[in-house]
Coordinates of C-alpha atoms in Angstrom, one line a residue:
X1 CA -129.0 116.9 -87.2
X2 CA -132.4 115.9 -88.5
X3 CA -134.0 118.0 -91.2
X4 CA -137.0 120.3 -90.2
X5 CA -140.2 118.6 -91.4
X6 CA -141.8 121.9 -92.5
X7 CA -140.8 124.8 -94.7
X8 CA -142.2 128.0 -96.0
X9 CA -140.9 129.9 -99.0
X10 CA -141.7 133.2 -97.5
X11 CA -139.8 136.5 -97.9
X12 CA -141.2 139.7 -96.5
X13 CA -139.9 143.1 -95.7
X14 CA -140.7 144.7 -92.4
X15 CA -139.6 147.5 -90.2
X16 CA -136.0 147.3 -89.0
X17 CA -135.5 146.4 -85.4
X18 CA -133.2 144.4 -83.0
X19 CA -133.2 140.7 -83.4
X20 CA -135.5 138.8 -81.0
X21 CA -134.2 136.5 -78.3
X22 CA -133.6 132.8 -78.9
X23 CA -136.9 130.9 -79.3
X24 CA -138.2 129.1 -76.3
X25 CA -140.3 126.0 -76.4
X26 CA -143.6 126.8 -78.1
X27 CA -147.1 125.4 -78.3
X28 CA -148.5 126.8 -81.4
X29 CA -150.0 125.4 -84.5
X30 CA -150.3 126.1 -88.2
X31 CA -153.0 125.8 -90.8
X32 CA -156.1 127.3 -89.4
X33 CA -158.5 129.2 -91.7
X34 CA -161.0 131.8 -90.6
X35 CA -158.7 133.7 -88.2
X36 CA -160.7 136.8 -87.3
X37 CA -159.0 140.2 -87.9
X38 CA -159.4 141.3 -84.3
X39 CA -157.1 138.4 -83.2
X40 CA -154.2 139.9 -85.1
X41 CA -152.9 142.3 -82.4
X42 CA -149.6 144.1 -82.0
X43 CA -146.4 142.2 -81.7
X44 CA -146.3 141.3 -78.0
X45 CA -143.4 138.8 -78.4
X46 CA -141.9 137.8 -81.7
X47 CA -141.8 134.1 -80.9
X48 CA -145.1 134.0 -79.0
X49 CA -147.5 131.6 -80.7
X50 CA -150.6 132.8 -78.9
X51 CA -153.5 133.7 -81.1
X52 CA -154.2 136.9 -79.2
X53 CA -150.6 138.2 -79.3
X54 CA -148.8 137.5 -82.5
X55 CA -146.9 139.2 -85.3
X56 CA -149.0 140.9 -87.8
X57 CA -148.3 142.1 -91.3
X58 CA -149.9 144.7 -93.4
X59 CA -151.3 143.7 -96.8
X60 CA -151.7 146.8 -98.9
X61 CA -155.2 147.7 -100.0
X62 CA -156.3 146.4 -103.4
X63 CA -154.1 143.4 -103.2
X64 CA -150.7 144.9 -103.7
X65 CA -150.6 148.0 -105.8
X66 CA -150.9 148.8 -109.4
X67 CA -151.2 145.2 -110.6
X68 CA -152.1 142.1 -108.7
X69 CA -151.3 138.6 -109.8
X70 CA -152.3 135.2 -108.7
X71 CA -149.8 132.9 -107.0
X72 CA -150.3 129.2 -107.4
X73 CA -149.8 128.7 -103.7
X74 CA -152.1 131.3 -102.2
X75 CA -153.7 132.9 -105.3
X76 CA -152.3 136.3 -104.5
X77 CA -149.0 138.2 -104.8
X78 CA -148.2 141.9 -104.6
X79 CA -146.8 143.4 -107.7
X80 CA -146.1 147.1 -107.0
X81 CA -142.7 148.6 -106.5
X82 CA -143.2 149.5 -102.8
X83 CA -144.4 146.2 -101.5
X84 CA -143.9 142.6 -102.3
X85 CA -145.2 139.3 -101.0
X86 CA -144.1 135.8 -101.9
X87 CA -146.2 133.0 -100.5
X88 CA -145.4 129.4 -99.9
X89 CA -146.5 126.2 -98.2
X90 CA -145.6 125.2 -94.6
X91 CA -146.3 122.1 -92.7
X92 CA -147.8 122.0 -89.3
X93 CA -148.2 118.3 -88.7
X94 CA -151.1 117.3 -90.8
X95 CA -150.2 119.9 -93.4
X96 CA -151.5 123.4 -92.8
X97 CA -150.8 126.1 -95.3
X98 CA -149.3 129.4 -94.3
X99 CA -149.6 132.7 -96.2
X100 CA -147.2 135.6 -95.5
X101 CA -147.9 139.2 -96.3
X102 CA -145.4 142.0 -97.1
X103 CA -145.3 145.4 -95.4
X104 CA -143.8 148.6 -96.6
X105 CA -140.3 149.1 -95.2
X106 CA -141.2 152.3 -93.3
X107 CA -144.3 150.8 -91.6
X108 CA -144.6 148.9 -88.3
X109 CA -146.1 145.4 -88.8
X110 CA -149.7 146.4 -87.9
X111 CA -152.6 145.2 -89.8
X112 CA -154.1 141.8 -90.7
X113 CA -153.3 138.9 -92.8
X114 CA -154.7 139.1 -96.3
X115 CA -158.1 137.6 -97.2
X116 CA -158.1 135.2 -100.2
X117 CA -160.1 136.9 -102.9
X118 CA -162.2 133.9 -103.7
X119 CA -162.8 132.8 -100.1
X120 CA -162.7 136.0 -98.1
X121 CA -161.0 134.3 -95.2
X122 CA -158.0 135.0 -92.9
X123 CA -155.1 132.6 -92.7
X124 CA -152.1 132.0 -90.4
X125 CA -149.1 134.1 -90.9
X126 CA -145.4 133.6 -90.4
X127 CA -143.5 136.8 -90.9
X128 CA -139.8 137.5 -90.9
X129 CA -137.6 140.6 -91.2
X130 CA -134.2 141.8 -92.3
X131 CA -131.6 140.2 -94.6
X132 CA -131.4 137.1 -92.4
X133 CA -135.2 137.0 -92.0
X134 CA -135.7 137.3 -88.2
X135 CA -139.1 135.8 -87.4
X136 CA -141.6 138.3 -86.3
X137 CA -144.6 136.2 -85.2
X138 CA -146.8 133.2 -85.6
X139 CA -150.6 133.3 -85.6
X140 CA -152.1 130.1 -84.1
X141 CA -154.1 127.5 -85.9
X142 CA -154.5 123.7 -85.7
X143 CA -152.3 120.7 -86.1
X144 CA -149.3 119.5 -84.1
X145 CA -147.3 121.6 -81.6
X146 CA -144.2 123.6 -82.8
X147 CA -140.9 122.9 -81.1
X148 CA -138.5 125.1 -83.0
X149 CA -138.3 127.5 -85.9
X150 CA -135.6 127.0 -88.5
X151 CA -134.3 130.0 -90.4
X152 CA -132.2 129.7 -93.5
X153 CA -128.9 131.5 -92.7
X154 CA -128.1 132.4 -96.3
X155 CA -131.3 132.6 -98.2
X156 CA -133.3 135.1 -96.2
X157 CA -136.0 132.4 -96.3
X158 CA -138.0 131.0 -93.5
X159 CA -137.5 127.3 -94.2
X160 CA -139.5 125.5 -91.7
X161 CA -141.1 124.8 -88.4
X162 CA -140.1 121.6 -86.7
X163 CA -142.8 119.3 -85.3
X164 CA -140.5 116.5 -84.4
X165 CA -140.0 113.2 -86.2
X166 CA -137.4 110.9 -87.7
X167 CA -135.3 110.7 -90.9
X168 CA -137.1 111.5 -94.1
X169 CA -138.2 108.6 -96.3
X170 CA -137.1 110.6 -99.3
X171 CA -135.1 113.7 -100.1
X172 CA -135.9 115.4 -103.4
X173 CA -133.7 118.0 -105.0
X174 CA -134.9 120.9 -107.2
X175 CA -136.6 119.8 -110.4
X176 CA -138.4 116.9 -108.8
X177 CA -141.4 118.8 -107.5
X178 CA -143.9 116.5 -109.2
X179 CA -142.3 113.4 -107.6
X180 CA -142.1 115.0 -104.2
X181 CA -145.8 115.8 -104.3
X182 CA -146.7 112.3 -105.5
X183 CA -144.5 110.7 -102.8
X184 CA -146.1 112.9 -100.1
X185 CA -149.6 111.9 -101.2
X186 CA -148.5 108.2 -101.0
X187 CA -147.5 108.7 -97.3
X188 CA -143.8 109.2 -97.6
X189 CA -142.0 111.7 -95.4
X190 CA -140.4 114.1 -97.9
X191 CA -137.8 116.7 -97.5
X192 CA -137.3 118.9 -100.7
X193 CA -134.1 120.9 -100.9
X194 CA -133.3 123.5 -103.5
X195 CA -130.1 125.5 -104.0
X196 CA -132.2 128.2 -105.6
X197 CA -134.3 130.8 -103.9
X198 CA -137.3 129.7 -106.0
X199 CA -139.2 126.6 -106.8
X200 CA -138.6 124.4 -109.8
X201 CA -134.9 124.7 -110.7
X202 CA -134.5 124.8 -114.5
X203 CA -138.3 124.6 -115.0
X204 CA -138.9 127.9 -113.3
X205 CA -140.0 131.2 -114.7
X206 CA -137.7 134.2 -114.3
X207 CA -139.1 137.4 -113.0
X208 CA -138.6 140.4 -113.1
X209 CA -137.2 140.9 -116.6
X210 CA -134.1 142.5 -115.1
X211 CA -133.2 139.1 -113.6
X212 CA -133.3 137.5 -117.0
X213 CA -130.8 140.1 -118.3
X214 CA -128.5 139.4 -115.4
X215 CA -128.7 135.7 -115.9
X216 CA -127.5 136.1 -119.5
X217 CA -124.9 138.7 -118.5
X218 CA -126.6 141.6 -120.3
X219 CA -125.5 144.3 -117.9
X220 CA -127.3 147.1 -119.7
X221 CA -130.6 145.8 -118.6
X222 CA -134.0 146.0 -120.5
X223 CA -134.9 149.2 -122.3
X224 CA -138.0 151.1 -121.3
X225 CA -139.8 149.8 -124.3
X226 CA -140.0 146.4 -122.5
X227 CA -142.4 147.8 -119.9
X228 CA -142.4 147.0 -116.2
X229 CA -140.0 144.2 -115.3
X230 CA -142.4 142.5 -112.9
X231 CA -144.9 142.1 -115.8
X232 CA -142.6 139.4 -117.2
X233 CA -142.4 135.7 -116.3
X234 CA -140.0 134.1 -118.8
X235 CA -139.7 130.3 -118.9
X236 CA -136.3 128.8 -119.1
X237 CA -137.6 125.5 -120.5
X238 CA -140.4 126.0 -123.0
X239 CA -143.1 123.4 -122.7
X240 CA -146.9 123.0 -123.3
X241 CA -149.2 120.5 -121.7
X242 CA -151.2 118.1 -123.9
X243 CA -154.8 118.6 -122.9
X244 CA -155.4 114.9 -122.5
X245 CA -151.8 114.1 -121.7
X246 CA -150.1 112.6 -118.7
X247 CA -149.2 115.8 -116.8
X248 CA -152.8 117.1 -117.0
X249 CA -154.0 113.7 -115.6
X250 CA -151.4 114.2 -112.8
X251 CA -152.8 117.7 -112.1
X252 CA -156.4 116.5 -112.1
X253 CA -155.9 113.4 -109.9
X254 CA -153.8 115.3 -107.3
X255 CA -156.2 118.4 -107.7
X256 CA -153.2 120.7 -108.1
X257 CA -155.5 122.3 -110.7
X258 CA -157.0 124.2 -107.8
X259 CA -154.0 126.4 -107.7
X260 CA -153.6 127.0 -111.5
X261 CA -155.4 128.7 -114.4
X262 CA -154.7 127.6 -117.9
X263 CA -155.3 128.9 -121.4
X264 CA -155.6 126.9 -124.6
X265 CA -152.7 127.5 -127.0
X266 CA -154.3 129.0 -130.1
X267 CA -152.7 126.9 -132.8
X268 CA -150.2 124.1 -133.7
X269 CA -148.3 124.6 -137.0
X270 CA -145.8 122.7 -139.1
X271 CA -143.1 124.0 -141.4
X272 CA -143.0 123.0 -145.1
X273 CA -141.0 124.6 -147.9
X274 CA -140.2 127.8 -145.9
X275 CA -143.8 128.4 -144.9
X276 CA -145.9 127.3 -141.9
X277 CA -149.3 125.6 -142.1
X278 CA -151.9 124.7 -139.6
X279 CA -151.6 121.1 -138.5
X280 CA -154.7 119.1 -139.7
X281 CA -155.7 116.4 -137.2
X282 CA -159.4 115.9 -137.9
X283 CA -161.2 114.9 -141.0
X284 CA -162.6 118.4 -141.6
X285 CA -159.2 120.1 -141.1
X286 CA -157.5 117.6 -143.4
X287 CA -159.9 118.4 -146.2
X288 CA -159.5 122.2 -145.8
X289 CA -155.7 122.2 -145.4
X290 CA -153.4 123.7 -148.0
X291 CA -150.7 121.4 -146.8
X292 CA -151.7 118.6 -149.1
X293 CA -153.2 118.1 -152.5
X294 CA -156.7 116.8 -153.1
X295 CA -155.8 113.2 -153.5
X296 CA -153.4 113.3 -150.5
X297 CA -156.2 114.7 -148.4
X298 CA -158.5 111.8 -149.2
X299 CA -155.8 109.3 -148.3
X300 CA -154.9 111.2 -145.1
X301 CA -158.6 111.3 -144.2
X302 CA -158.8 107.5 -144.5
X303 CA -155.6 107.2 -142.3
X304 CA -157.2 109.4 -139.6
X305 CA -160.4 107.4 -139.6
X306 CA -158.3 104.2 -139.2
X307 CA -156.5 105.7 -136.2
X308 CA -159.7 107.0 -134.6
X309 CA -161.3 103.6 -134.9
X310 CA -158.3 101.6 -133.9
X311 CA -158.6 99.7 -130.6
X312 CA -155.7 97.4 -129.6
X313 CA -158.2 95.2 -127.8
X314 CA -160.4 94.7 -130.8
X315 CA -158.8 92.9 -133.8
X316 CA -161.7 93.9 -136.0
X317 CA -160.3 97.4 -136.1
X318 CA -156.8 96.4 -137.2
X319 CA -157.6 96.3 -140.9
X320 CA -154.8 93.8 -141.6
X321 CA -152.3 95.7 -139.4
X322 CA -150.6 93.8 -136.6
X323 CA -149.9 96.5 -134.0
X324 CA -147.0 94.5 -132.4
X325 CA -145.1 93.6 -135.6
X326 CA -146.2 95.9 -138.5
X327 CA -143.8 98.9 -138.7
X328 CA -145.1 102.4 -139.0
X329 CA -143.4 102.7 -142.4
X330 CA -145.6 99.8 -143.6
X331 CA -148.7 101.6 -142.2
X332 CA -147.9 104.7 -144.1
X333 CA -147.3 102.6 -147.2
X334 CA -150.7 100.9 -146.8
X335 CA -152.4 104.3 -147.0
X336 CA -150.1 105.6 -149.7
X337 CA -149.1 108.7 -147.8
X338 CA -146.4 111.0 -149.3
X339 CA -143.2 112.1 -147.5
X340 CA -144.5 115.5 -146.5
X341 CA -147.6 114.0 -145.0
X342 CA -145.4 111.4 -143.2
X343 CA -143.2 114.2 -141.8
X344 CA -146.0 116.2 -140.2
X345 CA -147.8 113.1 -139.0
X346 CA -144.8 111.6 -137.3
X347 CA -143.4 114.9 -135.9
X348 CA -146.3 117.3 -135.5
X349 CA -149.0 114.7 -134.5
X350 CA -147.1 111.8 -133.0
X351 CA -144.4 114.3 -131.7
X352 CA -141.4 112.2 -132.5
X353 CA -138.1 114.0 -132.5
X354 CA -136.4 111.8 -135.1
X355 CA -137.4 109.2 -137.8
X356 CA -136.3 106.2 -135.8
X357 CA -139.9 105.3 -135.1
X358 CA -140.6 104.4 -138.7
X359 CA -139.1 100.9 -138.4
X360 CA -140.6 100.2 -135.0
X361 CA -144.0 98.5 -134.3
X362 CA -146.9 100.9 -135.1
X363 CA -148.8 100.6 -131.8
X364 CA -147.0 103.4 -130.0
X365 CA -147.3 105.8 -132.9
X366 CA -151.0 105.1 -133.4
X367 CA -151.6 105.8 -129.6
X368 CA -149.6 109.0 -129.9
X369 CA -151.7 110.3 -132.8
X370 CA -154.9 109.3 -130.9
X371 CA -153.6 111.3 -127.9
X372 CA -153.1 114.4 -130.1
X373 CA -156.6 114.1 -131.6
X374 CA -158.2 113.5 -128.2
X375 CA -156.3 116.5 -126.7
X376 CA -157.5 118.6 -129.7
X377 CA -161.1 117.5 -129.2
X378 CA -161.0 118.8 -125.6
X379 CA -160.9 122.5 -126.5
X380 CA -160.8 122.7 -130.3
X381 CA -158.1 125.3 -131.1
X382 CA -155.1 123.1 -130.4
X383 CA -154.2 120.2 -128.2
X384 CA -152.0 122.3 -125.9
X385 CA -152.6 124.1 -122.7
X386 CA -150.4 126.7 -120.9
X387 CA -150.6 128.0 -117.3
X388 CA -151.1 131.7 -116.6
X389 CA -148.0 133.3 -115.2
X390 CA -145.7 130.7 -116.7
X391 CA -144.5 127.2 -116.2
X392 CA -143.0 128.2 -112.8
X393 CA -146.5 127.8 -111.4
X394 CA -146.4 124.0 -111.9
X395 CA -143.6 123.2 -109.5
X396 CA -145.2 125.6 -107.0
X397 CA -148.5 123.8 -107.2
X398 CA -146.9 120.4 -106.6
X399 CA -144.8 122.0 -103.8
X400 CA -148.0 123.0 -102.1
X401 CA -149.4 119.5 -102.6
X402 CA -146.4 118.0 -100.9
X403 CA -146.7 120.6 -98.0
X404 CA -150.4 119.6 -97.5
X405 CA -149.3 116.0 -96.9
X406 CA -146.4 116.9 -94.5
X407 CA -143.6 117.6 -97.0
X408 CA -140.8 119.9 -96.0
X409 CA -139.4 122.6 -98.4
X410 CA -136.0 124.3 -97.9
X411 CA -135.2 126.9 -100.6
X412 CA -131.7 128.4 -101.1
X413 CA -130.3 125.4 -99.4
X414 CA -127.0 124.3 -101.0
X415 CA -126.1 120.6 -101.1
X416 CA -122.5 120.0 -100.1
X417 CA -122.4 116.2 -100.2
X418 CA -124.5 113.1 -100.6
X419 CA -123.7 110.7 -97.7
X420 CA -123.4 107.0 -98.7
X421 CA -122.9 104.0 -96.5
X422 CA -122.3 100.5 -97.9
X423 CA -123.2 101.7 -101.4
X424 CA -126.6 103.2 -100.3
X425 CA -127.6 106.8 -99.7
X426 CA -128.2 107.6 -96.1
X427 CA -128.3 111.4 -96.1
X428 CA -127.6 114.8 -97.6
X429 CA -125.1 117.2 -96.1
X430 CA -125.7 121.0 -96.3
X431 CA -123.9 123.7 -94.5
X432 CA -122.5 121.3 -91.9
X433 CA -125.9 119.6 -91.2
X434 CA -127.0 116.2 -92.4
X435 CA -130.5 115.4 -93.4
X436 CA -130.8 111.6 -93.2
X437 CA -133.0 109.8 -95.7
X438 CA -133.7 106.4 -97.3
X439 CA -134.0 107.5 -100.9
X440 CA -132.8 110.5 -102.9
X441 CA -134.3 112.0 -106.1
X442 CA -132.3 114.6 -107.9
X443 CA -131.4 116.1 -111.3
X444 CA -128.0 115.3 -112.9
X445 CA -126.3 118.5 -111.6
X446 CA -126.2 117.1 -108.1
X447 CA -124.5 113.8 -109.0
X448 CA -122.1 114.4 -111.9
X449 CA -120.3 111.2 -111.2
X450 CA -123.4 109.1 -111.7
X451 CA -124.5 110.5 -115.1
X452 CA -123.3 110.6 -118.7
X453 CA -123.6 113.3 -121.3
X454 CA -126.2 112.4 -123.9
X455 CA -125.9 115.5 -126.1
X456 CA -126.7 119.2 -126.0
X457 CA -129.8 121.4 -126.6
X458 CA -129.9 125.0 -127.7
X459 CA -132.7 127.3 -126.6
X460 CA -133.0 130.9 -127.8
X461 CA -135.5 133.1 -126.0
X462 CA -136.8 135.8 -128.3
X463 CA -138.8 138.9 -127.2
X464 CA -141.0 140.1 -130.0
X465 CA -143.4 143.1 -130.4
X466 CA -145.6 141.2 -132.9
X467 CA -147.3 137.8 -133.4
X468 CA -145.6 135.3 -135.7
X469 CA -146.5 135.7 -139.3
X470 CA -149.0 133.3 -141.0
X471 CA -150.4 132.2 -137.6
X472 CA -153.6 134.3 -137.9
X473 CA -152.1 136.7 -135.3
X474 CA -152.3 134.0 -132.6
X475 CA -151.3 135.1 -129.1
X476 CA -149.8 131.6 -128.6
X477 CA -148.8 128.8 -130.8
X478 CA -146.4 125.9 -131.4
X479 CA -144.4 125.5 -134.6
X480 CA -142.6 122.2 -135.5
X481 CA -140.0 122.2 -138.2
X482 CA -139.5 118.5 -139.2
X483 CA -136.0 117.3 -139.6
X484 CA -136.3 116.4 -143.3
X485 CA -137.5 120.0 -144.2
X486 CA -134.1 121.4 -143.1
X487 CA -131.8 118.4 -143.7
X488 CA -131.3 117.6 -140.1
X489 CA -131.5 114.5 -137.9
X490 CA -133.8 116.1 -135.3
X491 CA -136.7 118.6 -135.3
X492 CA -136.6 122.3 -134.4
X493 CA -139.4 123.6 -132.1
X494 CA -140.8 127.0 -131.6
X495 CA -143.0 127.8 -128.5
X496 CA -144.7 131.2 -128.4
X497 CA -146.7 132.8 -125.6
X498 CA -147.5 136.4 -124.9
X499 CA -149.0 139.1 -122.6
X500 CA -152.3 137.3 -122.9
X501 CA -150.8 134.6 -120.5
X502 CA -149.5 137.2 -118.0
X503 CA -145.9 136.4 -118.9
X504 CA -145.0 139.6 -120.8
X505 CA -145.7 143.3 -120.8
X506 CA -148.7 144.5 -122.8
X507 CA -148.2 144.0 -126.6
X508 CA -145.1 141.8 -126.1
X509 CA -144.5 138.2 -127.2
X510 CA -142.0 135.5 -126.0
X511 CA -140.9 132.9 -128.6
X512 CA -138.5 130.2 -127.7
X513 CA -136.7 128.2 -130.4
X514 CA -135.1 125.0 -129.4
X515 CA -133.4 121.9 -130.9
X516 CA -130.9 119.2 -130.2
X517 CA -127.4 120.3 -131.1
X518 CA -125.8 118.5 -134.1
X519 CA -122.9 120.7 -135.2
X520 CA -120.3 123.0 -133.7
X521 CA -122.4 126.0 -134.6
X522 CA -125.6 125.6 -132.7
X523 CA -127.0 129.1 -133.4
X524 CA -126.9 128.5 -137.1
X525 CA -128.9 125.3 -136.6
X526 CA -132.0 127.2 -135.4
X527 CA -131.8 129.9 -138.1
X528 CA -134.9 128.5 -139.9
X529 CA -136.9 129.1 -136.8
X530 CA -135.4 132.6 -136.1
X531 CA -136.3 133.6 -139.7
X532 CA -139.9 133.0 -138.9
X533 CA -139.7 135.3 -135.9
X534 CA -138.2 138.4 -137.4
X535 CA -138.0 141.1 -136.4
X536 CA -136.7 140.2 -132.9
X537 CA -136.3 142.8 -130.1
X538 CA -133.9 140.8 -128.0
X539 CA -132.4 137.3 -128.0
X540 CA -131.1 135.2 -125.1
X541 CA -129.1 132.2 -126.1
X542 CA -128.6 129.2 -123.8
X543 CA -126.8 125.9 -124.7
X544 CA -127.3 123.2 -122.2
X545 CA -125.7 119.7 -121.8
X546 CA -128.2 116.8 -121.7
X547 CA -127.4 114.1 -119.1
X548 CA -128.9 110.8 -118.3
X549 CA -128.2 108.4 -115.3
X550 CA -125.7 105.6 -115.8
X551 CA -127.7 103.2 -113.6
X552 CA -131.3 102.7 -112.4
X553 CA -130.5 103.7 -108.8
X554 CA -132.1 100.6 -107.3
X555 CA -128.9 99.6 -105.6
X556 CA -127.8 103.0 -104.3
X557 CA -131.4 104.3 -103.9
X558 CA -130.2 107.5 -105.7
X559 CA -132.7 108.2 -108.5
X560 CA -131.7 110.7 -111.1
X561 CA -133.9 112.3 -113.7
X562 CA -132.9 113.0 -117.3
X563 CA -132.2 116.5 -118.5
X564 CA -135.1 118.3 -120.2
X565 CA -135.1 117.7 -123.9
X566 CA -135.8 120.1 -126.8
X567 CA -139.5 119.2 -127.2
X568 CA -142.2 121.7 -126.4
X569 CA -144.4 119.2 -124.5
X570 CA -144.2 117.3 -121.2
X571 CA -144.9 113.8 -122.4
X572 CA -141.2 112.7 -122.3
X573 CA -140.8 114.3 -118.9
X574 CA -143.8 112.4 -117.6
X575 CA -142.4 109.2 -118.9
X576 CA -139.3 109.8 -116.9
X577 CA -141.3 110.6 -113.8
X578 CA -143.3 107.3 -114.2
X579 CA -140.1 105.4 -114.7
X580 CA -138.4 106.9 -111.6
X581 CA -141.6 106.2 -109.6
X582 CA -141.6 102.5 -110.6
X583 CA -137.9 102.1 -109.6
X584 CA -138.5 103.8 -106.3
X585 CA -141.8 102.2 -105.3
X586 CA -141.2 98.8 -106.9
X587 CA -144.6 99.0 -108.7
X588 CA -146.0 100.5 -111.8
X589 CA -147.2 104.1 -111.7
X590 CA -150.9 104.2 -111.1
X591 CA -152.9 107.4 -111.4
X592 CA -155.4 106.2 -108.8
X593 CA -152.7 106.2 -106.1
X594 CA -152.3 109.9 -106.7
X595 CA -155.8 110.9 -105.6
X596 CA -155.8 113.2 -102.7
X597 CA -157.1 111.8 -99.5
X598 CA -157.8 115.0 -97.7
X599 CA -158.7 118.7 -98.3
X600 CA -156.4 121.5 -97.6
X601 CA -157.6 124.8 -96.1
X602 CA -158.4 126.1 -99.6
X603 CA -160.2 122.9 -100.7
X604 CA -163.1 123.1 -103.1
X605 CA -165.3 121.3 -100.7
X606 CA -165.1 124.3 -98.3
X607 CA -166.4 126.8 -100.9

């Protein structure tokens, strides 16, 4: 059975009623904007795709109750207790976008589809009802004819609308949202399957807070002091974006930034002698820092000037350093930098996890420090950005990008088996059905026989009622504890965000401490970080295995990503993405190839 080439992550609640008859052949389309309100009449026939007679859903006045939040797919999501709307992308041939609106359980589905607050337009609606999500209507639009509606039989999610076609070029499994979006832009026919009822796998944000307590088997649930559960969006994998880094470039080139809002992280700090200090990365900050003595400041200033002026294509800027052969240890020695300065330069600026880089050619380290300084120069406070409503917005944004270019998304779709023929992947089996494909992208959990364990990482999510001490009461920050400061082989990281980013209740903060496990007592390893966070309202401890693929996948065409590491930035993840792309496409990753070639119905050109 061929996979449906369209999917919508849409769950709504409507009035109970008998299930509709089996769907006949339809001629309807998806993706049209500017559907007048008067076209949304009563439900004449649940499967009728006519514009004049189609299922309608009520969107509550004021955008969904006491508090409204943006969704990265449709910019809007209801947040009150009585109604709820979860929006998602759907493909209709060329890639229309569908919004779904929730109705109160007691009401008949009468009303109109919600206008987008910044456009004031109407959009196509696919609705569904009941625990099995019986479809309740389709409002017409443009693009290719529909032949069949597919309904997920377990998830309660409408997973697609088939427009005909052949086997997918590529099947992507959960965490590979970025790659599925990129492959769709490059003209590949992509099917994205996820065993979870949400986008992003491990990189998602958990909401409401009650779900986080259940996930960590805390059956008592959150106390009233935590506020409303739906005010929380807690990341499972703590990461920030470098303002001038690779992920931001991917977002800009693909224009996924249309669906996201970011805030600048307010500070980057480094741990020294039991205290934390602001990381100096400019001449002015270096001179004002308490992290170094007067003579060290002057030497560090000269080092930063050297890095800022360095150009690997201009030998005049080398100052006697050979970027291909001179080690970073020799560069530090050239500027007579002390051990403490070396620690925060290598770990807080160049963002290395260990000291292995010291005996490697200095070019990579110099470029890393330049990236940090360039990212800092973009916004001033720190080099890091963070999306409002949590990191779960990132996979949703790339999911929508894939949908715009014809990608198919199936949520809550278990993967039973990967079908191989003559050593190559030919399909994925799920619930008795086989989706045929030429290539497969997945995370290690789907192919345990093709990966090896590379270590463990511990992450402790801490809920606080106060900012971290000695950070100038910052609402967000990163703290790096270099390995040498705590007699370890790898660094400890702290990533802190708060209610200011719409991820926590008013006055609450979320700090996540993480590190690579080195002993049999992982929690004790992160104690230096936890001491900085005291007092802690609630802790959630997660210890995860790190896996890496045992081969490059070129022979089997099964391409596996590496597990997320302990770092609080996406640079290592982006390197993995670029490496997988090169192996899949047979060519180096090129940002120019990621540029969008069309506008979606929410495109900036239409404003």
